[in-house]
mmCIF file of C-alpha atoms in Angstrom:
data_model
loop_
_atom_site.group_PDB
_atom_site.id
_atom_site.type_symbol
_atom_site.label_atom_id
_atom_site.label_comp_id
_atom_site.label_asym_id
_atom_site.label_seq_id
_atom_site.Cartn_x
_atom_site.Cartn_y
_atom_site.Cartn_z
ATOM 1 C CA ASP O 7 -25.459 43.493 4.147
ATOM 2 C CA GLY O 8 -22.917 43.004 7.191
ATOM 3 C CA ASP O 9 -24.499 39.359 7.366
ATOM 4 C CA GLN O 10 -24.284 38.730 3.164
ATOM 5 C CA THR O 11 -20.849 40.007 3.381
ATOM 6 C CA ALA O 12 -19.558 37.343 6.102
ATOM 7 C CA SER O 13 -21.650 34.398 4.569
ATOM 8 C CA ARG O 14 -19.717 35.301 1.311
ATOM 9 C CA LEU O 15 -16.329 35.394 3.086
ATOM 10 C CA ARG O 16 -17.216 32.160 4.574
ATOM 11 C CA HIS O 17 -17.881 30.674 1.104
ATOM 12 C CA ARG O 18 -14.826 32.008 -0.318
ATOM 13 C CA SER O 19 -12.836 30.408 2.458
ATOM 14 C CA ARG O 20 -14.095 27.184 2.050
ATOM 15 C CA GLN O 21 -13.677 26.762 -1.536
ATOM 16 C CA SER O 22 -10.339 28.327 -1.729
ATOM 17 C CA GLY O 23 -8.605 25.586 0.712
ATOM 18 C CA SER O 24 -10.617 22.770 -0.807
ATOM 19 C CA CYS O 25 -9.077 24.501 -4.753
ATOM 20 C CA TYR O 26 -5.714 24.270 -3.069
ATOM 21 C CA TYR O 27 -6.008 21.008 -2.075
ATOM 22 C CA ASP O 28 -6.798 19.868 -5.017
ATOM 23 C CA LEU O 29 -3.628 21.393 -6.871
ATOM 24 C CA GLY O 30 -1.728 19.634 -4.159
ATOM 25 C CA ASP O 31 -0.631 22.951 -2.632
ATOM 26 C CA PHE O 32 -1.227 21.130 0.933
ATOM 27 C CA THR O 33 0.801 24.458 2.664
ATOM 28 C CA THR O 34 -1.771 27.686 1.323
ATOM 29 C CA ALA O 35 -4.602 24.719 1.795
ATOM 30 C CA ILE O 36 -3.901 24.280 5.250
ATOM 31 C CA LYS O 37 -3.557 28.380 5.823
ATOM 32 C CA ALA O 38 -6.728 28.387 4.012
ATOM 33 C CA PHE O 39 -8.496 25.946 6.108
ATOM 34 C CA ASN O 40 -7.196 27.434 9.437
ATOM 35 C CA TYR O 41 -8.521 31.028 8.523
ATOM 36 C CA THR O 42 -11.929 29.188 7.840
ATOM 37 C CA ILE O 43 -11.898 27.694 11.570
ATOM 38 C CA GLN O 44 -11.103 31.235 12.387
ATOM 39 C CA LEU O 45 -14.320 32.804 10.708
ATOM 40 C CA GLU O 46 -16.561 29.365 11.687
ATOM 41 C CA PRO O 47 -15.038 27.821 14.542
ATOM 42 C CA ASN O 48 -17.790 25.332 14.760
ATOM 43 C CA PHE O 49 -18.061 24.312 11.478
ATOM 44 C CA PRO O 50 -16.511 20.088 11.714
ATOM 45 C CA ASP O 51 -15.915 19.567 8.026
ATOM 46 C CA ALA O 52 -13.448 22.693 8.299
ATOM 47 C CA TYR O 53 -11.283 20.651 11.056
ATOM 48 C CA ASN O 54 -12.135 17.314 8.512
ATOM 49 C CA ASN O 55 -10.665 19.022 5.775
ATOM 50 C CA LEU O 56 -7.744 20.543 7.720
ATOM 51 C CA GLY O 57 -6.913 17.067 9.025
ATOM 52 C CA ASN O 58 -6.603 15.886 5.158
ATOM 53 C CA ALA O 59 -4.318 18.506 4.366
ATOM 54 C CA LEU O 60 -1.869 17.709 7.392
ATOM 55 C CA LYS O 61 -2.016 14.418 6.652
ATOM 56 C CA GLU O 62 -0.815 15.043 3.000
ATOM 57 C CA GLU O 63 2.214 17.226 4.479
ATOM 58 C CA GLY O 64 3.101 14.287 6.957
ATOM 59 C CA ARG O 65 1.751 15.869 10.491
ATOM 60 C CA LEU O 66 -0.127 13.265 11.438
ATOM 61 C CA ASP O 67 -0.592 14.044 14.974
ATOM 62 C CA GLU O 68 -1.858 17.515 14.057
ATOM 63 C CA ALA O 69 -4.140 16.163 11.521
ATOM 64 C CA ILE O 70 -5.556 13.263 14.282
ATOM 65 C CA ASN O 71 -6.079 16.478 16.446
ATOM 66 C CA ALA O 72 -8.396 18.144 13.458
ATOM 67 C CA TYR O 73 -10.112 14.891 12.732
ATOM 68 C CA ARG O 74 -10.718 14.596 16.549
ATOM 69 C CA ALA O 75 -11.782 18.475 16.796
ATOM 70 C CA ALA O 76 -14.343 17.382 13.832
ATOM 71 C CA LEU O 77 -15.954 14.501 15.750
ATOM 72 C CA HIS O 78 -16.353 16.815 18.579
ATOM 73 C CA LEU O 79 -18.242 18.756 17.289
ATOM 74 C CA LYS O 80 -20.243 16.612 15.240
ATOM 75 C CA PRO O 81 -19.819 12.745 17.080
ATOM 76 C CA ASP O 82 -22.184 11.187 13.859
ATOM 77 C CA HIS O 83 -19.649 12.214 11.150
ATOM 78 C CA PRO O 84 -18.703 9.109 9.239
ATOM 79 C CA HIS O 85 -16.250 10.550 6.950
ATOM 80 C CA ALA O 86 -14.200 12.383 10.139
ATOM 81 C CA TYR O 87 -13.781 8.641 11.333
ATOM 82 C CA ASN O 88 -12.936 7.235 8.429
ATOM 83 C CA ASN O 89 -9.958 9.671 7.830
ATOM 84 C CA LEU O 90 -9.231 9.907 11.127
ATOM 85 C CA GLY O 91 -8.797 5.749 10.843
ATOM 86 C CA ASN O 92 -6.180 6.151 7.803
ATOM 87 C CA ALA O 93 -3.718 8.878 9.973
ATOM 88 C CA LEU O 94 -3.870 6.387 12.899
ATOM 89 C CA LYS O 95 -3.190 3.692 10.343
ATOM 90 C CA GLU O 96 -0.201 5.810 9.059
ATOM 91 C CA GLU O 97 1.155 5.707 12.530
ATOM 92 C CA GLY O 98 0.798 2.220 13.017
ATOM 93 C CA ARG O 99 -1.771 2.998 15.398
ATOM 94 C CA LEU O 100 -3.947 -0.414 14.076
ATOM 95 C CA ASP O 101 -6.440 -1.329 16.520
ATOM 96 C CA GLU O 102 -7.401 2.276 16.961
ATOM 97 C CA ALA O 103 -7.397 2.678 13.309
ATOM 98 C CA ILE O 104 -9.828 -0.524 13.199
ATOM 99 C CA ASN O 105 -12.080 1.060 15.781
ATOM 100 C CA SER O 106 -12.081 4.381 13.629
ATOM 101 C CA TYR O 107 -13.507 2.624 10.586
ATOM 102 C CA ARG O 108 -15.917 0.448 12.816
ATOM 103 C CA ALA O 109 -17.839 3.397 13.991
ATOM 104 C CA ALA O 110 -17.386 5.100 10.247
ATOM 105 C CA LEU O 111 -19.373 2.162 9.243
ATOM 106 C CA HIS O 112 -21.554 1.624 12.549
ATOM 107 C CA LEU O 113 -22.809 5.375 11.527
ATOM 108 C CA LYS O 114 -22.927 4.643 7.371
ATOM 109 C CA PRO O 115 -23.043 1.117 6.567
ATOM 110 C CA ASP O 116 -23.037 1.396 3.035
ATOM 111 C CA HIS O 117 -19.879 3.652 3.216
ATOM 112 C CA PRO O 118 -17.514 1.782 0.664
ATOM 113 C CA HIS O 119 -13.939 3.581 1.362
ATOM 114 C CA ALA O 120 -14.719 2.975 4.735
ATOM 115 C CA TYR O 121 -14.819 -0.858 3.997
ATOM 116 C CA ASN O 122 -11.904 -0.613 1.475
ATOM 117 C CA ASN O 123 -9.811 0.633 4.373
ATOM 118 C CA LEU O 124 -10.687 -1.492 6.763
ATOM 119 C CA GLY O 125 -9.576 -3.858 4.353
ATOM 120 C CA ASN O 126 -6.479 -2.907 4.163
ATOM 121 C CA ALA O 127 -6.096 -2.715 7.766
ATOM 122 C CA MET O 128 -7.166 -6.379 8.215
ATOM 123 C CA ILE O 129 -4.282 -7.003 5.585
ATOM 124 C CA GLU O 130 -2.124 -5.341 8.200
ATOM 125 C CA LYS O 131 -3.228 -7.763 10.620
ATOM 126 C CA GLY O 132 -2.789 -10.760 8.488
ATOM 127 C CA PHE O 133 -6.666 -11.325 8.421
ATOM 128 C CA ILE O 134 -6.701 -12.418 5.098
ATOM 129 C CA LYS O 135 -10.438 -13.300 4.591
ATOM 130 C CA GLU O 136 -11.741 -10.456 6.704
ATOM 131 C CA ALA O 137 -10.042 -8.439 3.941
ATOM 132 C CA ILE O 138 -11.411 -10.164 1.159
ATOM 133 C CA HIS O 139 -15.011 -9.960 2.695
ATOM 134 C CA CYS O 140 -14.051 -5.751 2.910
ATOM 135 C CA TYR O 141 -13.114 -5.563 -0.572
ATOM 136 C CA VAL O 142 -15.952 -7.166 -1.868
ATOM 137 C CA THR O 143 -18.872 -5.116 -0.018
ATOM 138 C CA ALA O 144 -16.769 -2.294 -0.934
ATOM 139 C CA ILE O 145 -16.843 -3.735 -4.709
ATOM 140 C CA ARG O 146 -20.654 -4.341 -4.130
ATOM 141 C CA LEU O 147 -21.431 -0.884 -2.760
ATOM 142 C CA MET O 148 -19.653 0.972 -5.372
ATOM 143 C CA PRO O 149 -18.722 -1.432 -8.247
ATOM 144 C CA ARG O 150 -16.591 0.965 -10.053
ATOM 145 C CA PHE O 151 -14.170 1.573 -7.264
ATOM 146 C CA SER O 152 -10.865 1.058 -9.032
ATOM 147 C CA ALA O 153 -8.724 0.903 -5.654
ATOM 148 C CA ALA O 154 -10.876 -2.031 -4.005
ATOM 149 C CA HIS O 155 -10.637 -3.937 -7.265
ATOM 150 C CA SER O 156 -6.932 -3.214 -6.940
ATOM 151 C CA ASN O 157 -6.616 -4.365 -3.632
ATOM 152 C CA LEU O 158 -8.580 -7.419 -4.140
ATOM 153 C CA GLY O 159 -6.512 -8.309 -6.675
ATOM 154 C CA SER O 160 -3.726 -8.244 -4.743
ATOM 155 C CA VAL O 161 -5.125 -10.378 -2.154
ATOM 156 C CA PHE O 162 -5.365 -12.978 -5.139
ATOM 157 C CA LYS O 163 -2.006 -12.435 -6.246
ATOM 158 C CA GLU O 164 -0.721 -13.171 -2.700
ATOM 159 C CA GLN O 165 -2.750 -16.648 -2.777
ATOM 160 C CA GLY O 166 -1.371 -17.302 -6.223
ATOM 161 C CA LYS O 167 -4.629 -16.904 -7.834
ATOM 162 C CA LEU O 168 -3.198 -14.728 -10.489
ATOM 163 C CA ASP O 169 -6.003 -15.254 -13.456
ATOM 164 C CA GLN O 170 -8.292 -13.460 -10.474
ATOM 165 C CA ALA O 171 -5.754 -10.886 -9.863
ATOM 166 C CA VAL O 172 -5.071 -10.083 -13.507
ATOM 167 C CA ALA O 173 -9.016 -9.926 -13.565
ATOM 168 C CA HIS O 174 -9.605 -7.598 -11.185
ATOM 169 C CA TYR O 175 -6.160 -5.225 -12.163
ATOM 170 C CA LEU O 176 -8.073 -4.776 -15.722
ATOM 171 C CA GLU O 177 -10.840 -4.093 -14.342
ATOM 172 C CA ALA O 178 -9.400 -1.385 -11.935
ATOM 173 C CA ILE O 179 -7.547 -0.100 -14.951
ATOM 174 C CA GLN O 180 -10.818 0.185 -17.157
ATOM 175 C CA ILE O 181 -12.452 2.257 -14.650
ATOM 176 C CA ASP O 182 -9.327 4.098 -14.061
ATOM 177 C CA PRO O 183 -6.880 4.262 -17.042
ATOM 178 C CA ASN O 184 -4.661 6.724 -14.895
ATOM 179 C CA PHE O 185 -3.940 4.258 -12.459
ATOM 180 C CA ALA O 186 -0.142 3.694 -12.266
ATOM 181 C CA ASP O 187 -0.441 0.970 -8.961
ATOM 182 C CA ALA O 188 -2.693 -1.107 -11.042
ATOM 183 C CA TYR O 189 -0.601 -1.374 -13.809
ATOM 184 C CA CYS O 190 2.251 -1.663 -11.760
ATOM 185 C CA ASN O 191 0.634 -4.584 -9.738
ATOM 186 C CA LEU O 192 -0.798 -6.008 -13.054
ATOM 187 C CA GLY O 193 2.886 -6.052 -14.422
ATOM 188 C CA ASN O 194 3.907 -7.812 -11.320
ATOM 189 C CA ALA O 195 1.434 -10.830 -12.013
ATOM 190 C CA TYR O 196 2.100 -11.171 -15.590
ATOM 191 C CA LYS O 197 6.002 -11.533 -14.518
ATOM 192 C CA GLU O 198 4.502 -14.158 -12.366
ATOM 193 C CA LEU O 199 2.382 -15.556 -15.184
ATOM 194 C CA GLY O 200 5.731 -16.028 -17.090
ATOM 195 C CA SER O 201 4.774 -13.026 -19.400
ATOM 196 C CA SER O 202 7.413 -11.002 -19.174
ATOM 197 C CA ASP O 203 6.705 -8.511 -22.163
ATOM 198 C CA GLU O 204 2.924 -7.686 -20.995
ATOM 199 C CA ALA O 205 4.951 -7.048 -17.706
ATOM 200 C CA LEU O 206 7.600 -5.115 -19.234
ATOM 201 C CA ALA O 207 4.729 -3.078 -21.136
ATOM 202 C CA CYS O 208 2.412 -2.271 -17.886
ATOM 203 C CA TYR O 209 5.672 -1.120 -15.906
ATOM 204 C CA LYS O 210 6.280 1.278 -18.644
ATOM 205 C CA THR O 211 2.949 2.257 -18.651
ATOM 206 C CA ALA O 212 2.992 3.193 -14.909
ATOM 207 C CA LEU O 213 6.397 5.035 -15.503
ATOM 208 C CA ASN O 214 4.472 7.202 -18.338
ATOM 209 C CA LEU O 215 2.013 8.021 -15.779
ATOM 210 C CA GLU O 216 4.116 8.373 -13.085
ATOM 211 C CA PRO O 217 7.885 9.018 -13.842
ATOM 212 C CA GLN O 218 9.320 9.007 -10.439
ATOM 213 C CA TYR O 219 7.594 5.667 -9.460
ATOM 214 C CA VAL O 220 10.392 3.957 -7.964
ATOM 215 C CA GLU O 221 8.591 0.569 -6.919
ATOM 216 C CA ALA O 222 8.045 0.447 -10.942
ATOM 217 C CA LEU O 223 11.618 1.443 -11.994
ATOM 218 C CA VAL O 224 12.823 -1.583 -10.112
ATOM 219 C CA CYS O 225 10.158 -4.037 -10.864
ATOM 220 C CA LEU O 226 10.889 -2.915 -14.465
ATOM 221 C CA ALA O 227 14.760 -3.539 -13.803
ATOM 222 C CA ALA O 228 14.296 -6.651 -12.272
ATOM 223 C CA THR O 229 12.162 -7.618 -15.264
ATOM 224 C CA LEU O 230 15.051 -6.937 -17.542
ATOM 225 C CA LYS O 231 17.243 -8.393 -15.287
ATOM 226 C CA ASP O 232 15.802 -11.953 -15.492
ATOM 227 C CA ALA O 233 15.450 -11.566 -19.296
ATOM 228 C CA GLY O 234 19.411 -11.005 -19.243
ATOM 229 C CA LYS O 235 19.377 -7.445 -20.327
ATOM 230 C CA LEU O 236 21.665 -6.679 -17.937
ATOM 231 C CA ASN O 237 22.775 -2.996 -18.889
ATOM 232 C CA ASP O 238 19.467 -2.189 -19.497
ATOM 233 C CA ALA O 239 18.743 -3.321 -16.121
ATOM 234 C CA VAL O 240 21.841 -1.652 -14.361
ATOM 235 C CA THR O 241 20.209 1.611 -16.375
ATOM 236 C CA GLN O 242 16.555 1.232 -14.392
ATOM 237 C CA TYR O 243 18.411 0.613 -11.053
ATOM 238 C CA ARG O 244 20.563 3.722 -10.891
ATOM 239 C CA LYS O 245 17.826 5.888 -12.188
ATOM 240 C CA ALA O 246 15.723 4.385 -8.975
ATOM 241 C CA LEU O 247 18.821 5.091 -6.829
ATOM 242 C CA GLU O 248 18.794 8.715 -8.259
ATOM 243 C CA LEU O 249 15.224 9.225 -7.087
ATOM 244 C CA ARG O 250 15.551 7.340 -4.150
ATOM 245 C CA PRO O 251 19.509 6.906 -3.031
ATOM 246 C CA ASP O 252 18.448 4.571 0.403
ATOM 247 C CA CYS O 253 16.262 2.261 -1.859
ATOM 248 C CA ALA O 254 17.939 -1.165 -0.963
ATOM 249 C CA GLU O 255 16.341 -3.621 -3.083
ATOM 250 C CA ALA O 256 17.589 -1.366 -6.350
ATOM 251 C CA LEU O 257 21.228 -1.128 -4.635
ATOM 252 C CA ALA O 258 21.278 -4.935 -3.848
ATOM 253 C CA ASN O 259 20.419 -5.731 -7.710
ATOM 254 C CA LEU O 260 22.427 -3.217 -9.089
ATOM 255 C CA VAL O 261 25.318 -4.932 -7.201
ATOM 256 C CA HIS O 262 24.532 -8.132 -8.473
ATOM 257 C CA ALA O 263 23.696 -6.918 -11.722
ATOM 258 C CA ASN O 264 27.201 -5.684 -11.976
ATOM 259 C CA VAL O 265 28.698 -8.783 -10.696
ATOM 260 C CA LEU O 266 27.037 -10.676 -13.356
ATOM 261 C CA LEU O 267 28.610 -8.367 -15.907
ATOM 262 C CA CYS O 268 32.068 -8.371 -14.578
ATOM 263 C CA ASP O 269 31.767 -4.515 -13.745
ATOM 264 C CA TRP O 270 34.038 -3.580 -10.699
ATOM 265 C CA ARG O 271 34.317 0.318 -11.132
ATOM 266 C CA ASP O 272 32.376 1.277 -8.164
ATOM 267 C CA ARG O 273 32.263 -2.263 -6.216
ATOM 268 C CA ASP O 274 33.939 -1.135 -3.420
ATOM 269 C CA SER O 275 31.484 1.994 -2.466
ATOM 270 C CA ASP O 276 28.766 0.071 -3.637
ATOM 271 C CA MET O 277 29.308 -2.822 -1.517
ATOM 272 C CA MET O 278 30.251 -0.404 1.612
ATOM 273 C CA ARG O 279 26.659 1.449 1.092
ATOM 274 C CA LEU O 280 24.792 -2.095 0.955
ATOM 275 C CA ALA O 281 26.599 -3.763 3.638
ATOM 276 C CA GLN O 282 25.063 -0.465 5.812
ATOM 277 C CA LEU O 283 22.008 -1.172 4.390
ATOM 278 C CA VAL O 284 22.024 -4.619 5.102
ATOM 279 C CA ALA O 285 23.060 -4.135 8.887
ATOM 280 C CA ALA O 286 20.260 -1.402 9.324
ATOM 281 C CA GLN O 287 17.930 -4.025 7.857
ATOM 282 C CA LEU O 288 19.080 -6.872 10.150
ATOM 283 C CA GLY O 289 19.242 -4.483 13.284
ATOM 284 C CA SER O 290 15.596 -3.061 12.410
ATOM 285 C CA ALA O 291 14.314 -6.970 11.242
ATOM 286 C CA SER O 292 16.027 -9.267 13.956
ATOM 287 C CA THR O 293 14.001 -8.224 16.660
ATOM 288 C CA GLY O 294 10.705 -9.259 15.282
ATOM 289 C CA ALA O 295 12.576 -12.380 13.832
ATOM 290 C CA ASN O 296 13.481 -13.884 17.317
ATOM 291 C CA SER O 297 11.171 -12.450 19.669
ATOM 292 C CA GLY O 298 8.881 -15.573 19.176
ATOM 293 C CA SER O 299 5.841 -13.504 19.511
ATOM 294 C CA ASN O 300 2.858 -14.771 17.754
ATOM 295 C CA SER O 301 0.791 -11.614 18.242
ATOM 296 C CA SER O 302 -1.600 -10.999 15.118
ATOM 297 C CA SER O 303 -0.173 -7.446 15.292
ATOM 298 C CA SER O 304 2.940 -8.911 13.319
ATOM 299 C CA ASN O 305 1.649 -7.998 9.931
ATOM 300 C CA VAL O 306 1.991 -8.815 6.326
ATOM 301 C CA SER O 307 3.295 -5.672 4.863
ATOM 302 C CA LYS O 308 5.677 -4.851 8.225
ATOM 303 C CA LEU O 309 7.220 -8.664 7.288
ATOM 304 C CA GLN O 310 8.002 -8.305 3.977
ATOM 305 C CA ARG O 311 9.323 -4.640 4.252
ATOM 306 C CA GLY O 312 11.704 -6.283 6.790
ATOM 307 C CA LEU O 313 13.016 -8.827 4.475
ATOM 308 C CA PRO O 314 16.572 -7.989 3.795
ATOM 309 C CA ALA O 315 17.218 -6.613 0.084
ATOM 310 C CA VAL O 316 20.132 -9.399 -0.079
ATOM 311 C CA GLN O 317 18.497 -12.865 -0.778
ATOM 312 C CA PRO O 318 20.003 -15.733 1.071
ATOM 313 C CA PHE O 319 21.820 -17.403 -2.047
ATOM 314 C CA HIS O 320 23.655 -13.703 -3.055
ATOM 315 C CA CYS O 321 25.073 -13.914 0.341
ATOM 316 C CA LEU O 322 27.718 -15.791 -1.045
ATOM 317 C CA VAL O 323 29.003 -12.510 -3.692
ATOM 318 C CA TYR O 324 28.192 -9.911 -0.720
ATOM 319 C CA PRO O 325 30.585 -8.771 2.467
ATOM 320 C CA VAL O 326 28.115 -10.183 5.013
ATOM 321 C CA SER O 327 29.373 -11.930 7.787
ATOM 322 C CA LEU O 328 28.291 -15.727 8.685
ATOM 323 C CA MET O 329 25.745 -13.933 11.713
ATOM 324 C CA GLU O 330 24.128 -12.315 9.227
ATOM 325 C CA MET O 331 23.915 -14.994 6.382
ATOM 326 C CA LEU O 332 21.931 -16.625 9.206
ATOM 327 C CA LEU O 333 19.619 -13.811 10.016
ATOM 328 C CA ILE O 334 18.845 -12.947 6.767
ATOM 329 C CA ALA O 335 18.155 -16.830 5.938
ATOM 330 C CA LYS O 336 15.963 -16.957 9.032
ATOM 331 C CA ARG O 337 13.839 -13.650 7.468
ATOM 332 C CA TYR O 338 13.438 -15.391 4.408
ATOM 333 C CA ALA O 339 11.938 -18.518 5.968
ATOM 334 C CA ALA O 340 9.549 -16.218 8.126
ATOM 335 C CA GLN O 341 8.463 -15.088 5.096
ATOM 336 C CA ALA O 342 7.772 -18.208 3.615
ATOM 337 C CA LYS O 343 5.921 -19.822 6.510
ATOM 338 C CA LEU O 344 3.682 -16.979 6.856
ATOM 339 C CA ALA O 345 3.230 -17.482 3.323
ATOM 340 C CA VAL O 346 1.617 -20.552 3.791
ATOM 341 C CA ALA O 347 -0.359 -19.417 6.658
ATOM 342 C CA LEU O 348 -2.252 -16.400 4.703
ATOM 343 C CA SER O 349 -4.902 -18.256 3.360
ATOM 344 C CA ASP O 350 -6.048 -19.035 6.727
ATOM 345 C CA VAL O 351 -8.133 -17.060 9.497
ATOM 346 C CA ALA O 352 -5.382 -15.402 12.081
ATOM 347 C CA PRO O 353 -5.932 -16.327 15.465
ATOM 348 C CA GLY O 354 -8.600 -14.513 17.907
ATOM 349 C CA GLY O 355 -10.926 -14.104 14.650
ATOM 350 C CA TYR O 356 -12.833 -10.883 13.846
ATOM 351 C CA LYS O 357 -15.981 -9.978 14.021
ATOM 352 C CA HIS O 358 -18.206 -6.818 11.719
ATOM 353 C CA VAL O 359 -19.721 -4.318 13.826
ATOM 354 C CA ALA O 360 -21.560 -2.943 10.695
ATOM 355 C CA HIS O 361 -22.822 -5.788 8.692
ATOM 356 C CA VAL O 362 -23.845 -5.708 5.166
ATOM 357 C CA SER O 363 -25.756 -8.721 3.777
ATOM 358 C CA LYS O 364 -23.840 -10.324 0.699
ATOM 359 C CA THR O 365 -25.250 -11.028 -2.619
ATOM 360 C CA ASP O 366 -24.758 -14.420 -4.341
ATOM 361 C CA ARG O 367 -22.394 -12.455 -6.196
ATOM 362 C CA ASP O 368 -20.359 -11.568 -2.942
ATOM 363 C CA LYS O 369 -20.602 -15.151 -1.852
ATOM 364 C CA GLU O 370 -19.390 -16.286 -5.076
ATOM 365 C CA ILE O 371 -16.339 -14.365 -4.911
ATOM 366 C CA ILE O 372 -15.976 -14.907 -1.400
ATOM 367 C CA ALA O 373 -15.543 -18.802 -1.692
ATOM 368 C CA MET O 374 -13.914 -18.328 -5.041
ATOM 369 C CA SER O 375 -10.992 -16.869 -2.721
ATOM 370 C CA LEU O 376 -11.046 -18.818 0.103
ATOM 371 C CA SER O 377 -11.230 -21.987 -1.342
ATOM 372 C CA THR O 378 -7.599 -23.376 -1.115
ATOM 373 C CA SER O 379 -6.665 -26.653 -2.758
ATOM 374 C CA ASP O 380 -4.028 -28.582 -2.570
ATOM 375 C CA LYS O 381 -2.581 -27.543 -5.949
ATOM 376 C CA ASP O 382 -3.228 -23.658 -4.514
ATOM 377 C CA LYS O 383 -1.543 -24.352 -1.699
ATOM 378 C CA GLU O 384 1.608 -25.937 -3.245
ATOM 379 C CA ARG O 385 1.299 -22.653 -5.796
ATOM 380 C CA ASP O 386 1.002 -20.172 -2.786
ATOM 381 C CA ALA O 387 4.623 -22.138 -1.105
ATOM 382 C CA ASP O 388 6.242 -21.773 -4.485
ATOM 383 C CA HIS O 389 5.368 -17.963 -4.660
ATOM 384 C CA GLY O 390 6.374 -17.111 -1.528
ATOM 385 C CA ARG O 391 4.581 -14.218 -1.312
ATOM 386 C CA SER O 392 7.266 -12.305 -2.744
ATOM 387 C CA HIS O 393 5.611 -9.786 -4.816
ATOM 388 C CA GLY O 394 5.785 -5.962 -5.406
ATOM 389 C CA ALA O 395 3.721 -3.003 -5.044
ATOM 390 C CA ALA O 396 0.952 -0.111 -2.247
ATOM 391 C CA GLY O 397 2.111 -1.922 -2.819
ATOM 392 C CA ILE O 398 3.863 -2.188 -2.872
ATOM 393 C CA ALA O 399 7.594 -7.506 -7.658
ATOM 394 C CA ASN O 400 10.459 -10.053 -9.401
ATOM 395 C CA SER O 401 12.634 -12.313 -8.310
ATOM 396 C CA ARG O 402 12.516 -11.360 -4.839
ATOM 397 C CA LEU O 403 13.170 -7.594 -4.990
ATOM 398 C CA SER O 404 11.005 -5.068 -5.020
ATOM 399 C CA VAL O 405 7.487 -3.104 -3.832
ATOM 400 C CA PRO O 406 6.218 -3.313 -0.552
ATOM 401 C CA ALA O 407 3.634 -6.621 -0.631
ATOM 402 C CA LEU O 408 0.775 -4.938 -1.217
ATOM 403 C CA GLN O 409 -0.737 -1.799 -2.743
ATOM 404 C CA VAL O 410 -3.317 -0.574 -0.535
ATOM 405 C CA HIS O 411 -5.013 2.717 -1.479
ATOM 406 C CA ALA O 412 -6.686 4.421 1.555
ATOM 407 C CA LEU O 413 -9.143 6.554 0.631
ATOM 408 C CA LYS O 414 -10.203 9.926 2.221
ATOM 409 C CA ASN O 415 -13.493 11.881 2.005
ATOM 410 C CA GLY O 416 -13.717 15.579 2.091
#
């Protein structure tokens, strides 16, 4: 009876932690998983699940320790390696994250989530072709993998291959109709194709699914602003700033829209806030812009997140100094240079530890994405890679470059 009671108690403890996690109550889930560990100190999945809950609360160092405890107990735990990679990536420890994803794939070569997450890391390293291979492989292993379709679509969009991007976003939405990020990304692609009505519909759908989705609000506002609906755009920018007061893109575009409307009511306070945000952005961005480093660790998303919210030509209506104008122009020039180079493999190359043979269809998709004609190159330069969600939009604004989705395993 004692053994049966203990067994039931362990089972209930495991279930309660998972239930609280699924409900989004991560604090209670952490307590439940810790209780499970007290009952079963040698149970690796309890440490893995604890790591997932800690990561959701932003306690990355503790999450990393939990995943490593799971791997100490079970060194051949591919899901723990995959989850460890996600936590390391969030801490900016890309090389360690890549090693973790590789370890997961070495143990489980048919792990679609590890391939997808490795693709995300390759994007951050600037290794676009390798990222494409990872996403295509993830889709081959799990055809109804919505996040991988969305991520692959974002790479195509980065390359200016908008029709292919739209196809993958639509596939992601068909698989998961509640995928707000995919709707936002689809809206960005439609906007670049000149289909503003379709873009607006996508942003609104994303916001119906996630009403506090700041990036979608900013994208919606930008599309309205470009269509000349300035008052509607201002309303959406203000909503975004209510949700995230330090959203520099929303503030910069709000100020610019008010200039166009000749609305000076909040001009002084808005200009002061904007000047502070731009100074902070230039303070963090100028180091990378002027370091002269060609290290492969300078990644796409960091560069695009480092772009000042104020566009070069808009500087003329903002209270920025000549030196700040120069720094802003240099940041945008650096991004344009990266846009041209993104279709090439970064120096140093990359080898996959876990190799899964490609089908003819995989090869066809990869070849299609890597074939960069002169027309493609011109289009890449024209688009300048400035788009939104991540993943991450509009006339320069918006969401961080690629909306990438890290998948964890319980």
